[in-house]
Each structure stands twice: as structure tokens, then as C-alpha cells.
Amino acid sequence: MARYTRAEARDWARENLVGVVNCTIPSFTNDLRHINEEAIRHDTRLAIEHGFGGTLAVSEVAIQLPEYLDFQRIIKDEAGDRLLLVHHASWNNLEQNIEAVKGAEEAGAELVLLSYPPNFYPESEQDIYDYTKAVCDATNLGVMLFPMYLWGFSPRIHPSDIPVPLLRRLIDDCPNIVAIKAEGGFPSIQSVIECHRHFGDEVVISMPIEGELLPLSQIMPIQFSATSDHEYYGPMIPRAFQLLREGKYDEATEIYWQLHPARKIKSGLAATLNGGAFINRQAWKFQGWLQGYNGGPLRMPTQRIHDAQMTSLRKGLIDAGLKPSMDPFCEFFTGRNPA
């Protein structure tokens, strides 16, 4: 269970939401009938080895809720207190999200990343408020709000996806809102600056995009980068983040430029990999596999990744001076811990 009460949530967050949070995507047995415990434990251990302070247990794959909660329990059992376990509140509707977040509390999660279902079509700020508050009221866990273009709120609700006045109401009315993952109006950086200016003294402001985290941290305080596919770069983002925390900006900048070839290739592939306003978790799993994570098959329906894209992502890491796996691509679809 969480180490804090609702009344203590923001103080706990200010002290404990520090560092870089990656993403752990569920791994399955090769017949796709069950989750693969050893593969999940492998990915958890490697995230700790790479210096991540937490991990998002990704739910945006074909997985049933009981399996997902077992997935969280495995991560928690393997990591103990070495990783902050983040629950991915990305289920089909409000009722299922409330059921899921209650299960996540029991499984050992300590933070909730709040998403919005694809079938949720708010026509007003009040609709977003009501949905968000209902999830927050259903849990004692700290909640991280997530303004983001993927929800389809812009421009119907506001170009920033979730505007400041609405964020203000939610922070005032939900004491367990402890952080904002500030990607509103993506790819603009205005959201993180606006959220820091308005709410930085009350809740933790997260910048998950490493290409913005590394430069912005040199001119404004950012203590938390959650959640993103930082595992594509192995240990490099936690390493750069620590340098920034120590004020070693020139050394962190060297890492920024070192990673730039990989960053450019990855961003250049975004349109083909992440079509349909949906994150390609198969591609994210491949990115992790290049750095030693399990990889392995995902259930249908899943987006695909093709040879040209895999070759480009690996070349980006090579051009950045890193040492990605050179194993045959076919081994990605089996995984490092087949079962």
C-alpha cells in the first residue's frame, strides 16, 4: 500500500517524485496465453541497473485487468522500494478505470498516470472535470494529470488540451493530484512553462520528453521526468538527469548532442510508427530490446514494426556512439526470456 495518506500526498510527491521514470510493457509467453513472469522480472532488474527511479506499468496493450494487476505485483515484488511503480489508468471507461486503480493500490502502485479512454468525447471542460475528479476520488494514490493531444480535446475544448483554469479547479478540489505531466499542445514547450509558473509551488511538474528535459532543466527546475520510452537510450537519460541535478550543465549538454542522431531518427519515424493518435507499444518494446530489455511478442490487436524502421532505430543508436543489440531482428519477436 502507499506510504502516504491523501492529506500527505503532495508533501510525499515533492520529496519522492525525483528522477526518471521509464516504461515497462507487459511480456507474454510465446503462445500469448499468459504473462511471462521471468521476462517482466528481467525488465525490472535492467531498469534499476540503468538508473531509473520508477517505471510505468503500461496498460495500453491487449491485456486483461487481472493479468495487468499480476504484472504490477511482479514488478513490485522484484523491485521492492528500488522503483516507484506507476499505475497506467488507461482502461475502457470510467467504471473500469475505478476498478483498476483500486486494484493497483493493492498491487503496490504509488502513483497514477491518468489517461482518458478513446470513447470519451467531452464537449465541455466540465465533462473533463467530472471524469478526472471521479477517478481521483476513487483512490488514495497520488494522481499525475496528463494534458496531451492524444485525447483529442484540442481544439474543441482548448488548444492546450487541458487549460490552466481547469487544471486550477482540479488541483483545488482533488488533494491527491500531486503532479502534472505537462505535454499540453504538444510539441510546444509552452505547457511545461505555463504549468510551472502557475502550479510549480503546489505540485510536481514533469517533463517526460528527453529532448526538452535536458535543455529546459538548465534554465528552470525540473525534478521529475515521467513517463516515457527513455529505455531506448539505455542508462543515458538517468545519467544526464543526475548531471543536471548536480549543476553539471556542460556535461549534460554533451550527452544531449551525443544522443541527437538517435533523437532525430526516432522523431523522424514518429509519423509512420505512431499513426492514428496511438502510441506504438510494439515499437517502444523494440527500442527497449535494443538496450537489452526482453522484447517478445504482443497480442493482437497491436501495431507493427517493420525491418526498415528497426534498422533505422538501431542505426540511430550506433550513430550516437551507443552499443545496441546486434542480434537478428527475428529474436526480438521471441524475446530474451522465452516461455
GROMACS .gro file of C-alpha atoms in nm:
model
  339
    1MET     CA    1   0.000   0.000   0.000
    2ALA     CA    2   0.106   0.361  -0.047
    3ARG     CA    3   0.334   0.513   0.215
    4TYR     CA    4   0.123   0.826   0.250
    5THR     CA    5  -0.234   0.939   0.308
    6ARG     CA    6  -0.438   1.161   0.077
    7ALA     CA    7  -0.362   1.456   0.303
    8GLU     CA    8   0.011   1.384   0.282
    9ALA     CA    9   0.018   1.310  -0.091
   10ARG     CA   10   0.162   1.639  -0.215
   11ASP     CA   11   0.432   1.655   0.051
   12TRP     CA   12   0.521   1.294  -0.030
   13ALA     CA   13   0.536   1.375  -0.401
   14ARG     CA   14   0.761   1.676  -0.355
   15GLU     CA   15   1.009   1.460  -0.166
   16ASN     CA   16   0.983   1.136  -0.362
   17LEU     CA   17   0.897   1.219  -0.723
   18VAL     CA   18   1.257   1.277  -0.819
   19GLY     CA   19   1.434   1.115  -1.112
   20VAL     CA   20   1.348   0.949  -1.440
   21VAL     CA   21   1.064   0.702  -1.498
   22ASN     CA   22   1.073   0.464  -1.793
   23CYS     CA   23   0.803   0.235  -1.930
   24THR     CA   24   0.769  -0.140  -1.880
   25ILE     CA   25   0.546  -0.305  -2.138
   26PRO     CA   26   0.397  -0.643  -2.041
   27SER     CA   27   0.572  -0.951  -2.175
   28PHE     CA   28   0.383  -1.266  -2.266
   29THR     CA   29   0.455  -1.632  -2.313
   30ASN     CA   30   0.521  -1.727  -2.674
   31ASP     CA   31   0.176  -1.877  -2.713
   32LEU     CA   32   0.041  -1.540  -2.588
   33ARG     CA   33  -0.186  -1.711  -2.335
   34HIS     CA   34  -0.017  -1.583  -2.019
   35ILE     CA   35   0.210  -1.307  -1.896
   36ASN     CA   36   0.580  -1.400  -1.882
   37GLU     CA   37   0.696  -1.353  -1.524
   38GLU     CA   38   1.068  -1.406  -1.582
   39ALA     CA   39   1.069  -1.156  -1.871
   40ILE     CA   40   0.894  -0.897  -1.655
   41ARG     CA   41   1.145  -0.952  -1.376
   42HIS     CA   42   1.429  -0.920  -1.629
   43ASP     CA   43   1.298  -0.583  -1.749
   44THR     CA   44   1.251  -0.461  -1.392
   45ARG     CA   45   1.607  -0.552  -1.293
   46LEU     CA   46   1.750  -0.384  -1.603
   47ALA     CA   47   1.552  -0.064  -1.539
   48ILE     CA   48   1.705  -0.049  -1.191
   49GLU     CA   49   2.052  -0.119  -1.334
   50HIS     CA   50   2.007   0.163  -1.586
   51GLY     CA   51   1.935   0.409  -1.306
   52PHE     CA   52   1.562   0.465  -1.345
   53GLY     CA   53   1.382   0.579  -1.034
   54GLY     CA   54   1.047   0.439  -1.139
   55THR     CA   55   0.858   0.260  -1.411
   56LEU     CA   56   0.515   0.290  -1.570
   57ALA     CA   57   0.338  -0.045  -1.588
   58VAL     CA   58   0.191   0.008  -1.936
   59SER     CA   59  -0.170  -0.098  -1.982
   60GLU     CA   60  -0.223   0.016  -2.344
   61VAL     CA   61  -0.176  -0.335  -2.481
   62ALA     CA   62  -0.409  -0.634  -2.518
   63ILE     CA   63  -0.418  -0.744  -2.155
   64GLN     CA   64  -0.699  -0.828  -1.913
   65LEU     CA   65  -0.723  -0.643  -1.583
   66PRO     CA   66  -0.644  -0.945  -1.359
   67GLU     CA   67  -0.332  -1.011  -1.570
   68TYR     CA   68  -0.236  -0.646  -1.554
   69LEU     CA   69  -0.259  -0.639  -1.176
   70ASP     CA   70  -0.043  -0.954  -1.160
   71PHE     CA   71   0.202  -0.774  -1.391
   72GLN     CA   72   0.219  -0.490  -1.138
   73ARG     CA   73   0.265  -0.732  -0.848
   74ILE     CA   74   0.558  -0.897  -1.024
   75ILE     CA   75   0.729  -0.561  -1.083
   76LYS     CA   76   0.672  -0.462  -0.721
   77ASP     CA   77   0.795  -0.796  -0.588
   78GLU     CA   78   1.112  -0.775  -0.798
   79ALA     CA   79   1.185  -0.408  -0.736
   80GLY     CA   80   1.069  -0.359  -0.379
   81ASP     CA   81   1.135   0.003  -0.292
   82ARG     CA   82   1.400   0.044  -0.560
   83LEU     CA   83   1.146   0.158  -0.821
   84LEU     CA   84   0.841   0.381  -0.797
   85LEU     CA   85   0.560   0.178  -0.953
   86VAL     CA   86   0.327   0.394  -1.165
   87HIS     CA   87  -0.022   0.270  -1.250
   88HIS     CA   88  -0.138   0.338  -1.605
   89ALA     CA   89  -0.503   0.448  -1.576
   90SER     CA   90  -0.580   0.372  -1.939
   91TRP     CA   91  -0.884   0.144  -1.949
   92ASN     CA   92  -1.207   0.136  -2.147
   93ASN     CA   93  -1.434   0.355  -1.940
   94LEU     CA   94  -1.471   0.527  -1.604
   95GLU     CA   95  -1.607   0.217  -1.429
   96GLN     CA   96  -1.314   0.002  -1.539
   97ASN     CA   97  -1.062   0.272  -1.451
   98ILE     CA   98  -1.203   0.294  -1.099
   99GLU     CA   99  -1.183  -0.085  -1.063
  100ALA     CA  100  -0.828  -0.083  -1.199
  101VAL     CA  101  -0.697   0.192  -0.973
  102LYS     CA  102  -0.837   0.019  -0.666
  103GLY     CA  103  -0.656  -0.297  -0.770
  104ALA     CA  104  -0.337  -0.102  -0.834
  105GLU     CA  105  -0.336   0.025  -0.475
  106GLU     CA  106  -0.334  -0.335  -0.351
  107ALA     CA  107  -0.069  -0.435  -0.607
  108GLY     CA  108   0.180  -0.179  -0.478
  109ALA     CA  109   0.149   0.117  -0.714
  110GLU     CA  110   0.222   0.456  -0.559
  111LEU     CA  111   0.138   0.697  -0.841
  112VAL     CA  112  -0.136   0.707  -1.105
  113LEU     CA  113  -0.086   0.837  -1.460
  114LEU     CA  114  -0.434   0.947  -1.565
  115SER     CA  115  -0.532   0.885  -1.928
  116TYR     CA  116  -0.868   0.924  -2.100
  117PRO     CA  117  -1.048   0.645  -2.290
  118PRO     CA  118  -1.072   0.659  -2.673
  119ASN     CA  119  -1.453   0.659  -2.645
  120PHE     CA  120  -1.455   0.953  -2.402
  121TYR     CA  121  -1.571   1.257  -2.603
  122PRO     CA  122  -1.608   1.554  -2.369
  123GLU     CA  123  -1.798   1.853  -2.501
  124SER     CA  124  -1.702   2.088  -2.220
  125GLU     CA  125  -1.439   2.147  -1.956
  126GLN     CA  126  -1.696   2.027  -1.703
  127ASP     CA  127  -1.704   1.683  -1.868
  128ILE     CA  128  -1.326   1.652  -1.825
  129TYR     CA  129  -1.350   1.780  -1.469
  130ASP     CA  130  -1.618   1.527  -1.377
  131TYR     CA  131  -1.429   1.231  -1.522
  132THR     CA  132  -1.098   1.333  -1.367
  133LYS     CA  133  -1.242   1.404  -1.024
  134ALA     CA  134  -1.427   1.073  -1.021
  135VAL     CA  135  -1.100   0.883  -1.071
  136CYS     CA  136  -0.918   1.094  -0.813
  137ASP     CA  137  -1.197   1.047  -0.560
  138ALA     CA  138  -1.183   0.668  -0.607
  139THR     CA  139  -0.822   0.630  -0.492
  140ASN     CA  140  -0.590   0.729  -0.212
  141LEU     CA  141  -0.295   0.726  -0.452
  142GLY     CA  142  -0.135   1.040  -0.585
  143VAL     CA  143  -0.252   1.123  -0.937
  144MET     CA  144  -0.050   1.279  -1.218
  145LEU     CA  145  -0.262   1.480  -1.463
  146PHE     CA  146  -0.169   1.447  -1.828
  147PRO     CA  147  -0.264   1.725  -2.075
  148MET     CA  148  -0.189   1.568  -2.414
  149TYR     CA  149  -0.301   1.590  -2.777
  150LEU     CA  150  -0.374   1.216  -2.790
  151TRP     CA  151  -0.704   1.265  -2.606
  152GLY     CA  152  -0.847   1.473  -2.889
  153PHE     CA  153  -0.953   1.763  -2.664
  154SER     CA  154  -0.789   2.023  -2.890
  155PRO     CA  155  -0.916   2.248  -3.037
  156ARG     CA  156  -1.270   2.151  -2.929
  157ILE     CA  157  -1.201   2.219  -2.559
  158HIS     CA  158  -0.881   2.425  -2.577
  159PRO     CA  159  -0.560   2.428  -2.786
  160SER     CA  160  -0.361   2.337  -2.472
  161ASP     CA  161  -0.574   2.019  -2.434
  162ILE     CA  162  -0.648   2.085  -2.064
  163PRO     CA  163  -0.641   2.461  -1.998
  164VAL     CA  164  -0.498   2.628  -1.689
  165PRO     CA  165  -0.837   2.729  -1.536
  166LEU     CA  166  -0.948   2.364  -1.547
  167LEU     CA  167  -0.620   2.244  -1.402
  168ARG     CA  168  -0.666   2.506  -1.128
  169ARG     CA  169  -1.012   2.371  -1.038
  170LEU     CA  170  -0.888   2.014  -1.027
  171ILE     CA  171  -0.587   2.094  -0.810
  172ASP     CA  172  -0.807   2.289  -0.571
  173ASP     CA  173  -1.070   2.015  -0.546
  174CYS     CA  174  -0.857   1.696  -0.554
  175PRO     CA  175  -0.591   1.692  -0.282
  176ASN     CA  176  -0.434   1.376  -0.425
  177ILE     CA  177  -0.341   1.542  -0.754
  178VAL     CA  178   0.033   1.561  -0.698
  179ALA     CA  179   0.190   1.612  -1.043
  180ILE     CA  180   0.130   1.724  -1.399
  181LYS     CA  181   0.286   1.552  -1.698
  182ALA     CA  182   0.297   1.872  -1.898
  183GLU     CA  183   0.266   1.786  -2.268
  184GLY     CA  184  -0.032   2.006  -2.348
  185GLY     CA  185  -0.031   2.147  -2.700
  186PHE     CA  186   0.246   1.904  -2.800
  187PRO     CA  187   0.502   1.963  -2.948
  188SER     CA  188   0.503   2.309  -2.790
  189ILE     CA  189   0.703   2.369  -2.470
  190GLN     CA  190   0.450   2.628  -2.351
  191SER     CA  191   0.260   2.376  -2.137
  192VAL     CA  192   0.550   2.287  -1.910
  193ILE     CA  193   0.643   2.654  -1.868
  194GLU     CA  194   0.283   2.756  -1.802
  195CYS     CA  195   0.226   2.471  -1.555
  196HIS     CA  196   0.549   2.551  -1.373
  197ARG     CA  197   0.454   2.917  -1.346
  198HIS     CA  198   0.102   2.853  -1.220
  199PHE     CA  199   0.136   2.532  -1.020
  200GLY     CA  200   0.504   2.461  -0.958
  201ASP     CA  201   0.481   2.559  -0.592
  202GLU     CA  202   0.192   2.316  -0.533
  203VAL     CA  203   0.252   2.004  -0.744
  204VAL     CA  204   0.546   1.843  -0.921
  205ILE     CA  205   0.581   1.935  -1.288
  206SER     CA  206   0.710   1.652  -1.504
  207MET     CA  207   0.878   1.693  -1.842
  208PRO     CA  208   0.888   1.345  -1.998
  209ILE     CA  209   1.034   1.433  -2.337
  210GLU     CA  210   1.412   1.399  -2.305
  211GLY     CA  211   1.486   1.632  -2.595
  212GLU     CA  212   1.315   1.910  -2.398
  213LEU     CA  213   1.404   1.790  -2.049
  214LEU     CA  214   1.779   1.826  -2.099
  215PRO     CA  215   1.778   2.187  -2.227
  216LEU     CA  216   1.489   2.316  -2.013
  217SER     CA  217   1.643   2.179  -1.693
  218GLN     CA  218   1.931   2.420  -1.746
  219ILE     CA  219   1.705   2.723  -1.706
  220MET     CA  220   1.417   2.602  -1.484
  221PRO     CA  221   1.389   2.347  -1.201
  222ILE     CA  222   1.264   2.006  -1.316
  223GLN     CA  223   1.290   1.727  -1.060
  224PHE     CA  224   1.087   1.458  -1.236
  225SER     CA  225   1.075   1.310  -1.586
  226ALA     CA  226   0.784   1.067  -1.610
  227THR     CA  227   0.681   0.873  -1.809
  228SER     CA  228   0.843   0.799  -2.145
  229ASP     CA  229   1.037   0.549  -2.357
  230HIS     CA  230   1.367   0.659  -2.205
  231GLU     CA  231   1.484   0.297  -2.216
  232TYR     CA  232   1.567   0.349  -2.587
  233TYR     CA  233   1.882   0.524  -2.468
  234GLY     CA  234   1.971   0.268  -2.200
  235PRO     CA  235   2.117   0.442  -1.893
  236MET     CA  236   2.186   0.772  -2.067
  237ILE     CA  237   1.880   0.976  -1.961
  238PRO     CA  238   1.913   0.894  -1.588
  239ARG     CA  239   2.283   0.974  -1.619
  240ALA     CA  240   2.219   1.310  -1.787
  241PHE     CA  241   1.941   1.390  -1.539
  242GLN     CA  242   2.177   1.337  -1.247
  243LEU     CA  243   2.434   1.567  -1.406
  244LEU     CA  244   2.165   1.834  -1.438
  245ARG     CA  245   2.071   1.790  -1.073
  246GLU     CA  246   2.437   1.847  -0.986
  247GLY     CA  247   2.454   2.161  -1.199
  248LYS     CA  248   2.695   2.000  -1.446
  249TYR     CA  249   2.525   2.153  -1.746
  250ASP     CA  250   2.813   2.124  -1.989
  251GLU     CA  251   2.844   1.751  -1.926
  252ALA     CA  252   2.469   1.703  -1.962
  253THR     CA  253   2.477   1.903  -2.284
  254GLU     CA  254   2.747   1.674  -2.421
  255ILE     CA  255   2.505   1.383  -2.371
  256TYR     CA  256   2.226   1.582  -2.537
  257TRP     CA  257   2.432   1.628  -2.851
  258GLN     CA  258   2.567   1.273  -2.839
  259LEU     CA  259   2.211   1.139  -2.849
  260HIS     CA  260   2.095   1.381  -3.117
  261PRO     CA  261   2.143   1.145  -3.417
  262ALA     CA  262   1.924   0.884  -3.246
  263ARG     CA  263   1.674   1.151  -3.140
  264LYS     CA  264   1.640   1.278  -3.497
  265ILE     CA  265   1.584   0.932  -3.642
  266LYS     CA  266   1.332   0.843  -3.371
  267SER     CA  267   1.134   1.163  -3.421
  268GLY     CA  268   1.150   1.124  -3.798
  269LEU     CA  269   0.984   0.782  -3.770
  270ALA     CA  270   0.707   0.908  -3.542
  271ALA     CA  271   0.452   0.970  -3.817
  272THR     CA  272   0.477   0.615  -3.952
  273LEU     CA  273   0.517   0.439  -3.617
  274ASN     CA  274   0.252   0.626  -3.417
  275GLY     CA  275  -0.027   0.678  -3.665
  276GLY     CA  276  -0.389   0.710  -3.561
  277ALA     CA  277  -0.315   0.914  -3.248
  278PHE     CA  278  -0.197   0.599  -3.073
  279ILE     CA  279   0.145   0.513  -2.930
  280ASN     CA  280   0.307   0.213  -3.098
  281ARG     CA  281   0.395  -0.001  -2.798
  282GLN     CA  282   0.545  -0.266  -3.028
  283ALA     CA  283   0.799  -0.005  -3.141
  284TRP     CA  284   0.867   0.101  -2.782
  285LYS     CA  285   0.923  -0.263  -2.688
  286PHE     CA  286   1.170  -0.295  -2.976
  287GLN     CA  287   1.353   0.019  -2.865
  288GLY     CA  288   1.400  -0.136  -2.523
  289TRP     CA  289   1.510  -0.467  -2.676
  290LEU     CA  290   1.795  -0.282  -2.849
  291GLN     CA  291   1.923  -0.195  -2.500
  292GLY     CA  292   1.890  -0.543  -2.352
  293TYR     CA  293   1.526  -0.545  -2.241
  294ASN     CA  294   1.317  -0.854  -2.309
  295GLY     CA  295   1.120  -0.764  -2.620
  296GLY     CA  296   0.893  -1.050  -2.717
  297PRO     CA  297   0.550  -1.091  -2.877
  298LEU     CA  298   0.244  -0.878  -2.810
  299ARG     CA  299  -0.115  -0.990  -2.859
  300MET     CA  300  -0.341  -0.874  -3.135
  301PRO     CA  301  -0.450  -0.609  -3.192
  302THR     CA  302  -0.110  -0.447  -3.192
  303GLN     CA  303   0.064  -0.208  -3.423
  304ARG     CA  304   0.354  -0.346  -3.623
  305ILE     CA  305   0.719  -0.261  -3.673
  306HIS     CA  306   0.898  -0.340  -3.998
  307ASP     CA  307   1.260  -0.406  -4.095
  308ALA     CA  308   1.325  -0.055  -4.229
  309GLN     CA  309   1.204   0.102  -3.904
  310MET     CA  310   1.400  -0.140  -3.686
  311THR     CA  311   1.713  -0.080  -3.893
  312SER     CA  312   1.673   0.297  -3.859
  313LEU     CA  313   1.621   0.286  -3.483
  314ARG     CA  314   1.931   0.071  -3.438
  315LYS     CA  315   2.136   0.292  -3.669
  316GLY     CA  316   2.037   0.596  -3.462
  317LEU     CA  317   2.189   0.441  -3.152
  318ILE     CA  318   2.503   0.342  -3.342
  319ASP     CA  319   2.539   0.696  -3.475
  320ALA     CA  320   2.502   0.820  -3.116
  321GLY     CA  321   2.801   0.611  -3.011
  322LEU     CA  322   2.593   0.362  -2.814
  323LYS     CA  323   2.608  -0.015  -2.846
  324PRO     CA  324   2.264  -0.152  -2.930
  325SER     CA  325   2.197  -0.521  -2.963
  326MET     CA  326   2.312  -0.657  -3.297
  327ASP     CA  327   2.110  -0.976  -3.258
  328PRO     CA  328   1.893  -1.072  -3.558
  329PHE     CA  329   1.559  -0.891  -3.561
  330CYS     CA  330   1.374  -1.223  -3.554
  331GLU     CA  331   1.493  -1.270  -3.196
  332PHE     CA  332   1.303  -0.959  -3.087
  333PHE     CA  333   0.975  -1.134  -3.165
  334THR     CA  334   1.076  -1.427  -2.943
  335GLY     CA  335   1.219  -1.226  -2.655
  336ARG     CA  336   1.523  -1.272  -2.436
  337ASN     CA  337   1.336  -1.488  -2.185
  338PRO     CA  338   1.108  -1.708  -2.397
  339ALA     CA  339   0.848  -1.911  -2.212
   0.00000   0.00000   0.00000
